[in-house]
Amino acid sequence: MSFRSWMLAAVAVAAAAGVALFASSYYVTLASFVLLYATVALGLTLMTGFAGLISFGQAAFVGIGAYAAGYLAVAHGVPGWATLLAGVALATLSAAGIGALTLSMGGHYLSLATLAWGVVVYYGLGIIEPLGGFNGLAGIPALNLFGFDFASERSMFCLIAGGFALAFWLVRNLLDSRLGRAVRALRAGADLPEAFGAHAFRLKVAVFCTAAGLAGMAGWLYVYMQRFLNPTPFGLQMSIEYLFMAVMGGVGALWGALAGAGVVVVLKQVLQDVLPALLGRSGNFEMAVFGVLMLLILARANLRGPGYYQ
């Protein structure tokens, strides 16, 4: 890694240690959400910034990982390490199936296909009775991994921070490998990676599955942090927010996933407090603000050219 990367890593580790040791429960929980969302945004950064693929259904893979882990823990008492494997595997396998059907599509068709997938999963989770439907799945036990208990907010924050660090390390090493150079070449179309001896379609499916696996891991962490599930956090709105986080941070930089998640989570909290007071009524007004900001960012990127985020 470069000196700048080592400095960023040192700052991130110091910040995480400070939150774990000294922050109040509210800020520990807020930081946990930032790192959870950053893990999902990291997969979108890999897809969008490096492979040139756009997905509007990433929250669906988070939901699949979360519900797989939650259902197995509640209904069958499966231990935490096994629910992790099940959640990540199910999210990855579903991505392989969806990717095989959709990644041959180009342009806006791929975006529409992933959007439709997200809608299907959202309503599917809501109507499957063993999963609790729209009323939710309760009674999820606290996570215990190899004798270590993660029942408190601080212990879960440390685990989530470790999960993000692992995801970041894996994606960075992937991009620095020979395969990663082929992934970067996907942005220029199918011909360039195939000149490296890579099969472009299989490479797209692999990237899509990697991003889904990261989302499934984030879902596993989410379910043991919240210990309650309902379909709402896995709908289309959340998929758009994940994509906004990746775009906000700059989809050509891995650290941008963390920066974008931090900005969006904090800004959302502020807007949810300020906008209803200003407008005199309650509502999801922050989504309108996010929509305008995303339009401005995309317009600026278009003016700067396709290499703006690189």
C-alpha positions as a Markdown table, in Angstrom:
| # | Residue | x | y | z |
|---|---|---|---|---|
| 1 | Met | 0.0 | 0.0 | 0.0 |
| 2 | Ser | 1.0 | 3.6 | -0.5 |
| 3 | Phe | 2.0 | 5.9 | 2.4 |
| 4 | Arg | -1.4 | 7.7 | 1.9 |
| 5 | Ser | -3.3 | 4.4 | 2.3 |
| 6 | Trp | -1.3 | 3.5 | 5.4 |
| 7 | Met | -2.2 | 6.9 | 6.9 |
| 8 | Leu | -5.8 | 6.4 | 6.1 |
| 9 | Ala | -5.8 | 3.0 | 7.6 |
| 10 | Ala | -4.1 | 4.3 | 10.8 |
| 11 | Val | -6.7 | 7.1 | 11.1 |
| 12 | Ala | -9.6 | 4.6 | 10.6 |
| 13 | Val | -8.2 | 2.2 | 13.2 |
| 14 | Ala | -7.7 | 5.0 | 15.7 |
| 15 | Ala | -11.2 | 6.4 | 15.1 |
| 16 | Ala | -12.7 | 2.9 | 15.6 |
| 17 | Ala | -10.8 | 2.4 | 18.8 |
| 18 | Gly | -11.9 | 5.8 | 20.1 |
| 19 | Val | -15.6 | 5.0 | 19.3 |
| 20 | Ala | -15.4 | 1.6 | 21.0 |
| 21 | Leu | -13.7 | 2.9 | 24.1 |
| 22 | Phe | -15.2 | 6.3 | 24.7 |
| 23 | Ala | -18.3 | 7.0 | 22.6 |
| 24 | Ser | -21.8 | 6.8 | 24.0 |
| 25 | Ser | -24.2 | 4.0 | 23.0 |
| 26 | Tyr | -25.9 | 6.2 | 20.5 |
| 27 | Tyr | -22.7 | 7.1 | 18.6 |
| 28 | Val | -21.5 | 3.4 | 18.8 |
| 29 | Thr | -24.7 | 2.3 | 17.1 |
| 30 | Leu | -24.4 | 5.1 | 14.5 |
| 31 | Ala | -20.9 | 4.1 | 13.8 |
| 32 | Ser | -21.9 | 0.5 | 13.4 |
| 33 | Phe | -24.5 | 1.5 | 10.8 |
| 34 | Val | -21.9 | 3.5 | 8.9 |
| 35 | Leu | -19.5 | 0.5 | 8.8 |
| 36 | Leu | -22.4 | -1.9 | 7.8 |
| 37 | Tyr | -23.5 | 0.4 | 5.0 |
| 38 | Ala | -19.9 | 0.9 | 3.9 |
| 39 | Thr | -19.4 | -2.8 | 3.5 |
| 40 | Val | -22.3 | -2.9 | 1.1 |
| 41 | Ala | -21.1 | 0.2 | -0.7 |
| 42 | Leu | -17.7 | -1.4 | -1.0 |
| 43 | Gly | -19.2 | -4.1 | -3.2 |
| 44 | Leu | -21.0 | -1.4 | -5.3 |
| 45 | Thr | -17.7 | 0.5 | -5.6 |
| 46 | Leu | -16.2 | -2.7 | -7.1 |
| 47 | Met | -19.1 | -3.1 | -9.4 |
| 48 | Thr | -19.8 | 0.4 | -10.5 |
| 49 | Gly | -16.4 | 2.2 | -10.2 |
| 50 | Phe | -14.2 | -0.6 | -11.5 |
| 51 | Ala | -16.3 | -3.0 | -13.5 |
| 52 | Gly | -18.8 | -0.5 | -14.9 |
| 53 | Leu | -21.9 | -2.4 | -13.6 |
| 54 | Ile | -24.9 | -0.6 | -11.9 |
| 55 | Ser | -27.2 | -2.4 | -9.5 |
| 56 | Phe | -30.4 | -1.1 | -7.9 |
| 57 | Gly | -31.0 | -4.3 | -6.0 |
| 58 | Gln | -28.1 | -4.6 | -3.6 |
| 59 | Ala | -30.3 | -4.3 | -0.5 |
| 60 | Ala | -32.0 | -7.5 | -1.6 |
| 61 | Phe | -28.7 | -9.4 | -1.1 |
| 62 | Val | -28.4 | -7.8 | 2.4 |
| 63 | Gly | -31.9 | -9.1 | 3.1 |
| 64 | Ile | -31.2 | -12.6 | 1.9 |
| 65 | Gly | -28.1 | -12.8 | 4.1 |
| 66 | Ala | -29.9 | -11.4 | 7.1 |
| 67 | Tyr | -33.0 | -13.5 | 6.8 |
| 68 | Ala | -31.0 | -16.7 | 6.1 |
| 69 | Ala | -29.1 | -16.1 | 9.3 |
| 70 | Gly | -32.1 | -15.0 | 11.4 |
| 71 | Tyr | -34.3 | -17.8 | 10.4 |
| 72 | Leu | -31.7 | -20.5 | 11.0 |
| 73 | Ala | -30.8 | -19.0 | 14.4 |
| 74 | Val | -34.5 | -18.8 | 15.5 |
| 75 | Ala | -36.0 | -21.9 | 14.0 |
| 76 | His | -33.2 | -24.3 | 14.2 |
| 77 | Gly | -30.7 | -22.9 | 16.7 |
| 78 | Val | -27.9 | -22.9 | 14.2 |
| 79 | Pro | -24.6 | -21.4 | 15.6 |
| 80 | Gly | -23.4 | -18.0 | 14.4 |
| 81 | Trp | -20.5 | -19.1 | 12.3 |
| 82 | Ala | -22.8 | -21.5 | 10.4 |
| 83 | Thr | -25.4 | -18.8 | 9.8 |
| 84 | Leu | -22.6 | -16.6 | 8.4 |
| 85 | Leu | -21.7 | -19.3 | 5.9 |
| 86 | Ala | -25.3 | -19.9 | 5.0 |
| 87 | Gly | -26.1 | -16.2 | 4.6 |
| 88 | Val | -23.1 | -15.4 | 2.4 |
| 89 | Ala | -23.6 | -18.6 | 0.4 |
| 90 | Leu | -27.3 | -17.9 | -0.3 |
| 91 | Ala | -26.6 | -14.3 | -1.3 |
| 92 | Thr | -23.8 | -15.3 | -3.6 |
| 93 | Leu | -25.7 | -18.2 | -5.2 |
| 94 | Ser | -28.8 | -16.0 | -5.8 |
| 95 | Ala | -26.5 | -13.4 | -7.4 |
| 96 | Ala | -25.0 | -16.1 | -9.6 |
| 97 | Gly | -28.4 | -17.1 | -10.8 |
| 98 | Ile | -29.6 | -13.5 | -11.3 |
| 99 | Gly | -26.3 | -12.5 | -12.9 |
| 100 | Ala | -26.4 | -15.4 | -15.4 |
| 101 | Leu | -29.8 | -14.1 | -16.5 |
| 102 | Thr | -29.2 | -10.3 | -16.5 |
| 103 | Leu | -25.5 | -9.5 | -17.0 |
| 104 | Ser | -25.7 | -10.2 | -20.7 |
| 105 | Met | -28.0 | -7.2 | -20.9 |
| 106 | Gly | -26.5 | -3.8 | -21.6 |
| 107 | Gly | -27.3 | -0.2 | -20.8 |
| 108 | His | -30.5 | 0.5 | -18.9 |
| 109 | Tyr | -31.8 | -3.1 | -19.1 |
| 110 | Leu | -29.3 | -4.3 | -16.5 |
| 111 | Ser | -30.3 | -1.5 | -14.1 |
| 112 | Leu | -34.0 | -2.3 | -14.6 |
| 113 | Ala | -33.4 | -6.0 | -14.1 |
| 114 | Thr | -31.7 | -5.5 | -10.8 |
| 115 | Leu | -34.4 | -3.1 | -9.7 |
| 116 | Ala | -37.1 | -5.7 | -10.5 |
| 117 | Trp | -35.0 | -8.3 | -8.5 |
| 118 | Gly | -35.0 | -6.0 | -5.5 |
| 119 | Val | -38.8 | -5.6 | -5.6 |
| 120 | Val | -39.3 | -9.4 | -5.9 |
| 121 | Val | -37.1 | -10.1 | -2.9 |
| 122 | Tyr | -38.7 | -7.3 | -0.8 |
| 123 | Tyr | -42.2 | -8.6 | -1.3 |
| 124 | Gly | -41.1 | -12.2 | -1.1 |
| 125 | Leu | -39.7 | -11.6 | 2.3 |
| 126 | Gly | -42.9 | -10.0 | 3.3 |
| 127 | Ile | -45.3 | -12.8 | 2.3 |
| 128 | Ile | -43.3 | -15.9 | 3.5 |
| 129 | Glu | -45.0 | -16.8 | 6.7 |
| 130 | Pro | -42.1 | -18.7 | 8.4 |
| 131 | Leu | -40.0 | -15.5 | 8.1 |
| 132 | Gly | -42.6 | -13.4 | 10.0 |
| 133 | Gly | -44.0 | -11.6 | 7.0 |
| 134 | Phe | -44.2 | -7.8 | 7.2 |
| 135 | Asn | -44.7 | -8.1 | 11.0 |
| 136 | Gly | -41.1 | -9.2 | 11.3 |
| 137 | Leu | -39.0 | -12.0 | 12.7 |
| 138 | Ala | -38.3 | -11.7 | 16.4 |
| 139 | Gly | -36.5 | -13.7 | 19.1 |
| 140 | Ile | -33.1 | -13.7 | 17.3 |
| 141 | Pro | -30.5 | -14.7 | 20.0 |
| 142 | Ala | -27.4 | -12.8 | 20.7 |
| 143 | Leu | -24.4 | -13.8 | 18.7 |
| 144 | Asn | -21.9 | -16.2 | 20.2 |
| 145 | Leu | -18.8 | -17.0 | 18.2 |
| 146 | Phe | -16.4 | -19.7 | 19.6 |
| 147 | Gly | -17.2 | -18.8 | 23.1 |
| 148 | Phe | -17.1 | -15.0 | 22.6 |
| 149 | Asp | -20.3 | -13.2 | 23.4 |
| 150 | Phe | -21.4 | -10.2 | 21.2 |
| 151 | Ala | -24.6 | -9.1 | 23.0 |
| 152 | Ser | -23.5 | -5.5 | 23.7 |
| 153 | Glu | -23.4 | -2.6 | 21.2 |
| 154 | Arg | -19.7 | -2.2 | 21.7 |
| 155 | Ser | -18.8 | -5.8 | 21.1 |
| 156 | Met | -20.9 | -5.8 | 17.9 |
| 157 | Phe | -19.3 | -2.6 | 16.8 |
| 158 | Cys | -15.9 | -4.2 | 17.1 |
| 159 | Leu | -17.1 | -7.2 | 15.1 |
| 160 | Ile | -18.6 | -5.0 | 12.4 |
| 161 | Ala | -15.4 | -3.0 | 12.2 |
| 162 | Gly | -13.5 | -6.2 | 11.8 |
| 163 | Gly | -15.9 | -7.3 | 9.0 |
| 164 | Phe | -15.4 | -4.1 | 7.1 |
| 165 | Ala | -11.6 | -4.3 | 7.5 |
| 166 | Leu | -11.7 | -7.9 | 6.1 |
| 167 | Ala | -14.0 | -6.8 | 3.2 |
| 168 | Phe | -11.7 | -3.9 | 2.4 |
| 169 | Trp | -8.6 | -6.1 | 2.4 |
| 170 | Leu | -10.2 | -8.7 | 0.2 |
| 171 | Val | -11.4 | -6.2 | -2.4 |
| 172 | Arg | -8.1 | -4.3 | -2.4 |
| 173 | Asn | -6.1 | -7.5 | -2.9 |
| 174 | Leu | -8.5 | -8.5 | -5.7 |
| 175 | Leu | -8.0 | -5.2 | -7.5 |
| 176 | Asp | -4.3 | -5.4 | -7.2 |
| 177 | Ser | -4.2 | -8.9 | -8.7 |
| 178 | Arg | -4.0 | -10.0 | -12.3 |
| 179 | Leu | -7.7 | -10.7 | -12.2 |
| 180 | Gly | -8.3 | -7.2 | -10.8 |
| 181 | Arg | -6.6 | -5.7 | -13.9 |
| 182 | Ala | -9.1 | -7.6 | -16.0 |
| 183 | Val | -11.9 | -6.3 | -13.8 |
| 184 | Arg | -10.8 | -2.7 | -14.3 |
| 185 | Ala | -10.7 | -3.3 | -18.0 |
| 186 | Leu | -14.4 | -4.2 | -18.0 |
| 187 | Arg | -15.3 | -0.5 | -17.9 |
| 188 | Ala | -14.0 | -0.2 | -21.5 |
| 189 | Gly | -16.2 | -3.0 | -22.7 |
| 190 | Ala | -15.9 | -6.8 | -23.3 |
| 191 | Asp | -13.0 | -6.6 | -25.9 |
| 192 | Leu | -10.3 | -5.3 | -23.6 |
| 193 | Pro | -10.5 | -7.9 | -20.8 |
| 194 | Glu | -10.8 | -10.7 | -23.4 |
| 195 | Ala | -7.5 | -9.3 | -24.8 |
| 196 | Phe | -6.0 | -10.2 | -21.4 |
| 197 | Gly | -7.4 | -13.8 | -21.8 |
| 198 | Ala | -10.4 | -13.2 | -19.5 |
| 199 | His | -14.0 | -14.2 | -20.3 |
| 200 | Ala | -15.9 | -10.9 | -19.9 |
| 201 | Phe | -19.3 | -12.4 | -19.0 |
| 202 | Arg | -17.8 | -14.8 | -16.4 |
| 203 | Leu | -15.9 | -11.9 | -15.0 |
| 204 | Lys | -19.0 | -9.8 | -14.7 |
| 205 | Val | -20.8 | -12.6 | -12.9 |
| 206 | Ala | -17.8 | -13.0 | -10.5 |
| 207 | Val | -17.8 | -9.3 | -9.6 |
| 208 | Phe | -21.6 | -9.4 | -9.2 |
| 209 | Cys | -21.3 | -12.4 | -6.9 |
| 210 | Thr | -18.5 | -10.8 | -4.9 |
| 211 | Ala | -20.5 | -7.7 | -4.2 |
| 212 | Ala | -23.5 | -9.9 | -3.2 |
| 213 | Gly | -21.3 | -11.9 | -0.9 |
| 214 | Leu | -20.2 | -8.7 | 0.9 |
| 215 | Ala | -23.8 | -7.6 | 1.1 |
| 216 | Gly | -24.7 | -11.0 | 2.6 |
| 217 | Met | -22.0 | -10.6 | 5.2 |
| 218 | Ala | -23.4 | -7.2 | 6.1 |
| 219 | Gly | -26.8 | -8.7 | 6.4 |
| 220 | Trp | -25.5 | -11.3 | 8.8 |
| 221 | Leu | -23.9 | -8.6 | 11.0 |
| 222 | Tyr | -27.1 | -6.5 | 10.8 |
| 223 | Val | -29.3 | -9.3 | 12.1 |
| 224 | Tyr | -27.2 | -9.9 | 15.1 |
| 225 | Met | -26.9 | -6.2 | 15.8 |
| 226 | Gln | -30.7 | -5.6 | 15.6 |
| 227 | Arg | -31.9 | -9.0 | 16.7 |
| 228 | Phe | -35.1 | -8.3 | 14.8 |
| 229 | Leu | -36.0 | -8.4 | 11.1 |
| 230 | Asn | -38.6 | -7.0 | 8.9 |
| 231 | Pro | -38.5 | -6.3 | 5.1 |
| 232 | Thr | -38.4 | -2.5 | 5.3 |
| 233 | Pro | -34.5 | -2.1 | 5.5 |
| 234 | Phe | -34.2 | -4.3 | 2.4 |
| 235 | Gly | -36.4 | -2.4 | -0.1 |
| 236 | Leu | -35.8 | -0.3 | -3.1 |
| 237 | Gln | -35.2 | 2.9 | -1.1 |
| 238 | Met | -32.3 | 1.3 | 0.7 |
| 239 | Ser | -30.8 | 0.0 | -2.5 |
| 240 | Ile | -30.8 | 3.6 | -3.9 |
| 241 | Glu | -29.2 | 4.8 | -0.7 |
| 242 | Tyr | -26.4 | 2.2 | -1.0 |
| 243 | Leu | -25.7 | 3.4 | -4.6 |
| 244 | Phe | -25.8 | 7.0 | -3.4 |
| 245 | Met | -23.2 | 6.2 | -0.8 |
| 246 | Ala | -20.9 | 4.7 | -3.4 |
| 247 | Val | -21.4 | 7.7 | -5.7 |
| 248 | Met | -21.1 | 10.2 | -3.0 |
| 249 | Gly | -17.7 | 8.8 | -1.9 |
| 250 | Gly | -16.4 | 8.5 | -5.4 |
| 251 | Val | -16.9 | 5.1 | -7.0 |
| 252 | Gly | -13.3 | 4.9 | -8.2 |
| 253 | Ala | -11.9 | 4.9 | -4.7 |
| 254 | Leu | -12.3 | 2.1 | -2.1 |
| 255 | Trp | -12.1 | 4.5 | 0.8 |
| 256 | Gly | -14.9 | 6.4 | -0.8 |
| 257 | Ala | -17.3 | 3.7 | 0.3 |
| 258 | Leu | -16.6 | 4.5 | 4.0 |
| 259 | Ala | -16.6 | 8.3 | 3.4 |
| 260 | Gly | -19.9 | 8.1 | 1.4 |
| 261 | Ala | -21.6 | 5.9 | 4.0 |
| 262 | Gly | -20.5 | 8.3 | 6.8 |
| 263 | Val | -21.8 | 11.3 | 5.0 |
| 264 | Val | -25.1 | 9.8 | 4.1 |
| 265 | Val | -25.8 | 8.3 | 7.5 |
| 266 | Val | -24.9 | 11.5 | 9.4 |
| 267 | Leu | -26.7 | 13.7 | 6.8 |
| 268 | Lys | -29.8 | 11.5 | 7.0 |
| 269 | Gln | -29.9 | 11.9 | 10.8 |
| 270 | Val | -29.6 | 15.6 | 10.6 |
| 271 | Leu | -32.2 | 16.0 | 7.8 |
| 272 | Gln | -34.7 | 13.8 | 9.7 |
| 273 | Asp | -34.5 | 16.2 | 12.6 |
| 274 | Val | -34.3 | 19.5 | 10.7 |
| 275 | Leu | -36.6 | 19.2 | 7.7 |
| 276 | Pro | -39.8 | 18.2 | 9.6 |
| 277 | Ala | -39.3 | 21.2 | 12.0 |
| 278 | Leu | -38.8 | 23.5 | 9.0 |
| 279 | Leu | -41.7 | 22.2 | 7.0 |
| 280 | Gly | -44.1 | 21.7 | 9.9 |
| 281 | Arg | -44.9 | 18.1 | 9.0 |
| 282 | Ser | -43.4 | 14.7 | 9.1 |
| 283 | Gly | -42.2 | 12.6 | 6.1 |
| 284 | Asn | -39.2 | 11.2 | 4.3 |
| 285 | Phe | -38.1 | 14.5 | 3.0 |
| 286 | Glu | -34.4 | 13.5 | 3.2 |
| 287 | Met | -34.9 | 11.3 | 0.2 |
| 288 | Ala | -35.8 | 14.3 | -2.0 |
| 289 | Val | -32.6 | 16.0 | -0.8 |
| 290 | Phe | -30.6 | 12.8 | -1.6 |
| 291 | Gly | -32.2 | 12.7 | -5.1 |
| 292 | Val | -31.2 | 16.3 | -5.8 |
| 293 | Leu | -27.7 | 15.7 | -4.5 |
| 294 | Met | -27.3 | 12.6 | -6.6 |
| 295 | Leu | -28.4 | 14.4 | -9.8 |
| 296 | Leu | -25.9 | 17.1 | -9.1 |
| 297 | Ile | -23.0 | 14.6 | -8.6 |
| 298 | Leu | -23.9 | 12.6 | -11.7 |
| 299 | Ala | -24.2 | 15.9 | -13.7 |
| 300 | Arg | -20.8 | 17.0 | -12.5 |
| 301 | Ala | -19.3 | 13.6 | -13.3 |
| 302 | Asn | -20.8 | 13.7 | -16.8 |
| 303 | Leu | -19.3 | 17.2 | -17.4 |
| 304 | Arg | -15.8 | 16.0 | -16.2 |
| 305 | Gly | -15.9 | 12.9 | -18.4 |
| 306 | Pro | -15.9 | 9.2 | -17.8 |
| 307 | Gly | -12.6 | 9.3 | -15.9 |
| 308 | Tyr | -13.9 | 11.7 | -13.2 |
| 309 | Tyr | -14.1 | 9.0 | -10.5 |
| 310 | Gln | -10.9 | 7.3 | -11.3 |
